[in-house]
Amino acid sequence: MTLTADHLSGTKGAEASISGAFDTTAYSVSYTPTDGGERVTDHKWVVHEELEDPGKAPLAAGTETGLDADHMTGMDGAEATIDRSTDETVYMVDLTIDGETMTNHKWFVESEIQPRN
């Protein structure tokens, strides 16, 4: 498949393989990293299961929650605000960018991928 989102430099237009697909709610979140880094806004994506005691999905925009995710430095244990949610299928992907191979990269949603031509 081809990625159509630019979550990281080099991901938009990159070829990737699906390593996992999940039926869950995904959230865009804003949070301040626990390592003292600058606030991250509109981070895509964190899945419902990566929130601390989230309750029933989906959580409304503006909801404050803790993160139990480690796919970005300083994310695990950070306090976050839900920016928005989507109920699309969520994917982990394997890809290579600038010679660096990433396996099980989290997350892309259905609308951010397309089949290879």
XYZ file of N, CA, C and O in Angstrom:
468
model
N 0.839 -1.179 0.000
C 0.000 0.000 0.000
C 0.881 1.238 0.000
O 2.085 1.159 0.256
N 0.267 2.365 -0.238
C 0.960 3.653 -0.213
C 0.353 4.501 0.891
O -0.873 4.576 1.026
N 1.209 5.141 1.677
C 0.750 6.019 2.751
C 0.445 7.396 2.176
O 1.216 7.914 1.367
N -0.656 8.000 2.596
C -1.040 9.313 2.077
C -0.990 10.407 3.138
O -1.394 11.529 2.879
N -0.497 10.076 4.335
C -0.408 11.050 5.428
C 1.056 11.295 5.766
O 1.906 10.424 5.573
N 1.354 12.462 6.280
C 2.734 12.826 6.600
C 2.953 12.946 8.100
O 3.415 13.956 8.596
N 2.636 11.886 8.837
C 2.834 11.901 10.289
C 4.300 12.137 10.641
O 4.600 12.835 11.596
N 5.188 11.525 9.896
C 6.634 11.703 10.069
C 7.202 12.122 8.731
O 6.661 11.770 7.685
N 8.307 12.817 8.756
C 8.961 13.198 7.514
C 9.247 11.948 6.685
O 9.830 10.984 7.179
N 8.783 11.951 5.443
C 9.038 10.837 4.546
C 7.940 9.801 4.470
O 8.017 8.878 3.661
N 6.894 9.916 5.291
C 5.846 8.897 5.235
C 4.866 9.132 4.088
O 4.364 8.167 3.514
N 4.583 10.370 3.758
C 3.619 10.636 2.684
C 4.192 10.143 1.358
O 5.272 10.554 0.945
N 3.453 9.227 0.725
C 3.890 8.651 -0.542
C 4.764 7.416 -0.395
O 5.093 6.770 -1.380
N 5.129 7.064 0.841
C 5.970 5.896 1.073
C 5.179 4.614 0.856
O 3.985 4.547 1.131
N 5.872 3.595 0.354
C 5.265 2.280 0.238
C 5.419 1.563 1.564
O 6.442 1.694 2.237
N 4.388 0.829 1.960
C 4.395 0.145 3.247
C 3.626 -1.162 3.126
O 2.844 -1.357 2.197
N 3.848 -2.027 4.101
C 3.100 -3.274 4.217
C 2.341 -3.242 5.528
O 2.863 -2.775 6.549
N 1.131 -3.744 5.520
C 0.329 -3.799 6.736
C 0.828 -4.946 7.606
O 0.944 -6.076 7.153
N 1.149 -4.640 8.866
C 1.581 -5.677 9.803
C 0.508 -5.975 10.844
O 0.622 -6.937 11.590
N -0.541 -5.153 10.904
C -1.650 -5.387 11.819
C -2.792 -4.439 11.517
O -2.563 -3.307 11.102
N -4.013 -4.928 11.689
C -5.208 -4.106 11.477
C -6.120 -4.296 12.674
O -6.306 -5.416 13.150
N -6.694 -3.200 13.166
C -7.467 -3.240 14.400
C -8.753 -2.439 14.261
O -8.769 -1.372 13.662
N -9.806 -2.958 14.868
C -11.102 -2.294 14.897
C -11.228 -1.605 16.249
O -11.571 -2.235 17.254
N -10.897 -0.325 16.288
C -10.903 0.434 17.534
C -11.090 1.907 17.210
O -11.115 2.291 16.038
N -11.208 2.729 18.207
C -11.292 4.176 18.022
C -9.877 4.748 18.093
O -9.100 4.388 18.971
N -9.557 5.621 17.144
C -8.266 6.309 17.142
C -8.496 7.780 17.469
O -9.513 8.360 17.076
N -7.532 8.360 18.182
C -7.639 9.755 18.620
C -6.438 10.569 18.164
O -5.303 10.101 18.210
N -6.716 11.788 17.766
C -5.684 12.801 17.637
C -5.613 13.465 19.005
O -6.650 13.821 19.571
N -4.393 13.607 19.541
C -4.246 14.161 20.891
C -3.184 15.251 20.917
O -2.287 15.296 20.084
N -3.295 16.111 21.914
C -2.254 17.093 22.221
C -1.763 16.785 23.624
O -2.568 16.482 24.513
N -0.442 16.809 23.812
C 0.127 16.449 25.110
C 1.479 17.112 25.306
O 2.136 17.525 24.350
N 1.885 17.224 26.563
C 3.215 17.705 26.903
C 4.048 16.495 27.284
O 3.702 15.772 28.224
N 5.129 16.225 26.555
C 5.945 15.045 26.827
C 6.488 15.032 28.260
O 6.800 16.085 28.824
N 6.610 13.845 28.813
C 7.121 13.686 30.177
C 8.616 13.948 30.268
O 9.135 14.114 31.363
N 9.312 14.020 29.122
C 10.758 14.252 29.131
C 11.118 15.728 29.037
O 12.276 16.082 28.835
N 10.108 16.606 29.163
C 10.374 18.044 29.152
C 10.360 18.676 27.782
O 10.640 19.868 27.653
N 10.038 17.916 26.751
C 9.982 18.472 25.408
C 8.821 19.437 25.242
O 7.966 19.578 26.114
N 8.795 20.098 24.087
C 7.726 21.049 23.791
C 6.407 20.324 23.583
O 6.379 19.169 23.149
N 5.308 21.020 23.872
C 3.971 20.446 23.718
C 3.768 19.964 22.287
O 4.131 20.654 21.328
N 3.189 18.796 22.154
C 2.863 18.201 20.861
C 1.379 18.436 20.618
O 0.552 18.136 21.488
N 1.023 18.994 19.476
C -0.386 19.227 19.163
C -0.811 18.372 17.982
O -0.030 18.130 17.059
N -2.049 17.907 18.056
C -2.677 17.144 16.970
C -1.837 15.931 16.563
O -1.642 15.666 15.385
N -1.334 15.186 17.563
C -0.580 13.962 17.259
C -1.541 12.889 16.779
O -2.510 12.563 17.441
N -1.264 12.340 15.609
C -2.074 11.273 15.047
C -1.253 9.998 15.078
O -0.147 9.987 14.550
N -1.661 8.978 15.631
C -2.869 8.594 16.314
C -2.512 7.856 17.580
O -1.451 7.233 17.669
N -3.437 7.850 18.527
C -3.368 7.019 19.723
C -4.673 6.240 19.743
O -5.738 6.817 19.503
N -4.607 4.934 19.983
C -5.838 4.144 20.000
C -6.433 4.123 21.408
O -5.743 4.383 22.399
N -7.707 3.807 21.474
C -8.451 3.822 22.739
C -7.740 3.009 23.823
O -7.686 3.421 24.988
N -7.178 1.879 23.453
C -6.513 0.997 24.406
C -5.206 1.571 24.943
O -4.636 1.039 25.892
N -4.723 2.656 24.368
C -3.498 3.307 24.822
C -3.774 4.495 25.747
O -2.868 5.266 26.056
N -5.012 4.630 26.187
C -5.382 5.676 27.137
C -5.514 5.053 28.519
O -5.902 3.891 28.648
N -5.187 5.818 29.552
C -5.306 5.327 30.929
C -6.766 5.355 31.357
O -7.394 6.421 31.342
N -7.300 4.201 31.712
C -8.687 4.068 32.178
C -9.658 4.896 31.337
O -10.338 5.792 31.865
N -9.760 4.604 30.050
C -10.526 5.484 29.166
C -12.038 5.390 29.266
O -12.731 6.294 28.821
N -12.572 4.303 29.824
C -14.023 4.145 29.800
C -14.478 3.758 28.414
O -13.722 3.195 27.622
N -15.724 4.102 28.097
C -16.331 3.702 26.837
C -15.944 4.652 25.700
O -15.955 5.866 25.868
N -15.624 4.074 24.539
C -15.283 4.860 23.341
C -16.561 5.283 22.623
O -17.576 4.610 22.725
N -16.506 6.381 21.894
C -15.383 7.300 21.769
C -15.437 8.389 22.840
O -16.508 8.742 23.319
N -14.270 8.906 23.195
C -14.198 10.047 24.105
C -14.411 11.329 23.303
O -13.982 11.434 22.148
N -15.044 12.286 23.893
C -15.351 13.552 23.219
C -14.113 14.433 23.114
O -13.215 14.376 23.961
N -14.090 15.267 22.081
C -13.033 16.272 21.945
C -13.020 17.124 23.203
O -14.070 17.454 23.752
N -11.831 17.434 23.688
C -11.677 18.233 24.899
C -11.500 17.404 26.159
O -11.130 17.941 27.201
N -11.759 16.092 26.076
C -11.584 15.215 27.235
C -10.112 15.126 27.596
O -9.256 14.958 26.725
N -9.803 15.251 28.882
C -8.429 15.098 29.355
C -8.224 13.667 29.813
O -9.106 13.070 30.448
N -7.072 13.095 29.480
C -6.777 11.700 29.778
C -5.281 11.505 29.890
O -4.499 12.350 29.444
N -4.875 10.392 30.468
C -3.459 10.026 30.502
C -3.145 9.083 29.350
O -4.016 8.348 28.880
N -1.895 9.118 28.896
C -1.465 8.240 27.811
C -0.700 7.050 28.368
O 0.149 7.201 29.246
N -1.006 5.890 27.845
C -0.309 4.652 28.177
C 0.246 4.084 26.880
O -0.039 2.960 26.497
N 0.986 4.921 26.161
C 1.539 4.576 24.847
C 3.000 4.982 24.818
O 3.388 5.970 25.449
N 3.793 4.224 24.081
C 5.231 4.541 24.050
C 5.793 4.644 22.638
O 6.979 4.475 22.433
N 4.947 4.947 21.651
C 5.474 5.021 20.288
C 6.119 6.353 19.956
O 6.654 6.529 18.871
N 6.140 7.290 20.901
C 6.888 8.544 20.756
C 7.593 8.812 22.092
O 7.044 8.510 23.157
N 8.771 9.380 22.053
C 9.515 9.702 23.262
C 8.709 10.668 24.128
O 8.169 11.653 23.629
N 8.609 10.356 25.421
C 7.911 11.233 26.356
C 6.406 11.098 26.347
O 5.708 11.850 27.037
N 5.886 10.140 25.595
C 4.434 9.973 25.507
C 3.871 9.184 26.690
O 2.846 9.559 27.250
N 4.538 8.103 27.081
C 4.020 7.232 28.136
C 3.900 7.993 29.457
O 4.868 8.566 29.946
N 2.686 8.044 29.999
C 2.434 8.725 31.259
C 2.092 10.200 31.118
O 1.778 10.865 32.107
N 2.127 10.729 29.899
C 1.818 12.148 29.683
C 0.318 12.402 29.817
O -0.504 11.531 29.542
N -0.020 13.593 30.255
C -1.417 14.032 30.286
C -1.747 14.594 28.904
O -0.950 15.339 28.334
N -2.913 14.223 28.388
C -3.281 14.612 27.027
C -4.706 15.121 26.972
O -5.520 14.853 27.851
N -4.994 15.841 25.895
C -6.337 16.303 25.590
C -6.733 15.704 24.247
O -5.953 15.755 23.286
N -7.922 15.128 24.182
C -8.432 14.575 22.931
C -8.783 15.730 21.998
O -9.550 16.626 22.363
N -8.201 15.721 20.789
C -8.529 16.731 19.781
C -9.715 16.284 18.938
O -10.604 17.068 18.643
N -9.700 15.007 18.522
C -10.802 14.437 17.754
C -10.647 12.930 17.729
O -9.604 12.405 18.120
N -11.661 12.241 17.243
C -11.599 10.787 17.148
C -12.104 10.324 15.793
O -12.782 11.065 15.077
N -11.769 9.082 15.450
C -12.275 8.448 14.241
C -12.466 6.969 14.524
O -11.727 6.383 15.323
N -13.454 6.381 13.878
C -13.726 4.960 14.059
C -13.326 4.141 12.837
O -13.884 3.095 12.572
N -12.341 4.625 12.090
C -11.828 3.887 10.932
C -10.964 2.720 11.411
O -10.470 2.733 12.532
N -10.754 1.733 10.532
C -9.789 0.683 10.829
C -8.425 1.331 11.025
O -8.053 2.262 10.317
N -7.689 0.836 12.029
C -6.383 1.390 12.392
C -5.308 0.357 12.022
O -5.481 -0.833 12.290
N -4.207 0.827 11.427
C -3.170 -0.065 10.932
C -1.806 0.188 11.558
O -1.420 1.341 11.768
N -1.073 -0.905 11.804
C 0.367 -0.865 12.047
C 0.997 -1.209 10.707
O 0.477 -2.078 9.978
N 2.099 -0.553 10.382
C 2.726 -0.787 9.083
C 4.228 -0.986 9.223
O 4.846 -0.526 10.185
N 4.784 -1.669 8.241
C 6.231 -1.812 8.086
C 6.624 -0.968 6.878
O 5.967 -1.041 5.833
N 7.679 -0.155 7.021
C 8.123 0.688 5.930
C 9.585 1.037 6.095
O 10.174 0.854 7.164
N 10.178 1.534 5.011
C 11.557 1.996 5.035
C 11.584 3.436 4.557
O 11.035 3.756 3.501
N 12.188 4.310 5.370
C 12.334 5.728 5.033
C 13.807 6.080 5.161
O 14.410 5.859 6.214
N 14.375 6.630 4.096
C 15.784 7.047 4.092
C 16.703 5.942 4.605
O 17.617 6.188 5.397
N 16.432 4.706 4.188
C 17.273 3.579 4.567
C 16.998 3.004 5.942
O 17.603 2.008 6.331
N 16.094 3.608 6.706
C 15.757 3.115 8.039
C 14.456 2.330 7.978
O 13.419 2.860 7.580
N 14.516 1.061 8.372
C 13.337 0.210 8.365
C 12.597 0.336 9.689
O 13.201 0.278 10.755
N 11.292 0.548 9.608
C 10.432 0.607 10.787
C 9.450 -0.553 10.698
O 8.810 -0.731 9.670
N 9.362 -1.316 11.780
C 8.387 -2.401 11.818
C 7.329 -2.090 12.870
O 7.625 -1.479 13.895
N 6.124 -2.484 12.549
C 4.978 -2.264 13.441
C 4.821 -0.796 13.841
O 4.526 -0.483 14.991
N 5.031 0.103 12.884
C 4.881 1.543 13.154
C 3.412 1.843 13.426
O 2.534 1.440 12.675
N 3.157 2.567 14.500
C 1.795 2.899 14.922
C 1.522 4.369 14.641
O 2.351 5.200 15.008
N 0.487 4.762 14.147
C -0.692 4.206 13.553
C -1.027 4.979 12.298
O -0.768 6.177 12.239
N -1.699 4.325 11.366
C -2.327 4.974 10.222
C -3.772 4.494 10.192
O -4.048 3.358 10.552
N -4.685 5.356 9.762
C -6.088 4.972 9.659
C -6.439 4.744 8.189
O -5.706 5.150 7.284
N -7.568 4.097 7.977
C -8.011 3.684 6.634
C -7.913 4.802 5.603
O -7.469 4.585 4.486
N -8.323 6.010 5.958
C -8.327 7.119 4.999
C -6.917 7.626 4.666
O -6.770 8.475 3.791
N -5.895 7.109 5.340
C -4.514 7.562 5.109
C -3.685 6.552 4.314
O -2.469 6.686 4.222
N -4.340 5.552 3.761
C -3.636 4.551 2.953
C -4.394 4.331 1.647
O -5.582 4.621 1.554
N -3.678 3.844 0.657
C -4.326 3.444 -0.589
C -3.555 2.270 -1.171
O -2.350 2.137 -0.917
N -4.236 1.416 -1.925
C -3.539 0.293 -2.533
C -2.459 0.792 -3.501
O -2.591 1.857 -4.100
N -1.378 0.019 -3.617
C -0.335 0.360 -4.602
C -0.891 0.177 -5.985
O -1.666 -0.721 -6.249
N -0.455 1.041 -6.882
C -0.883 0.921 -8.288
C -0.020 -0.056 -9.029
O 1.049 -0.355 -8.773
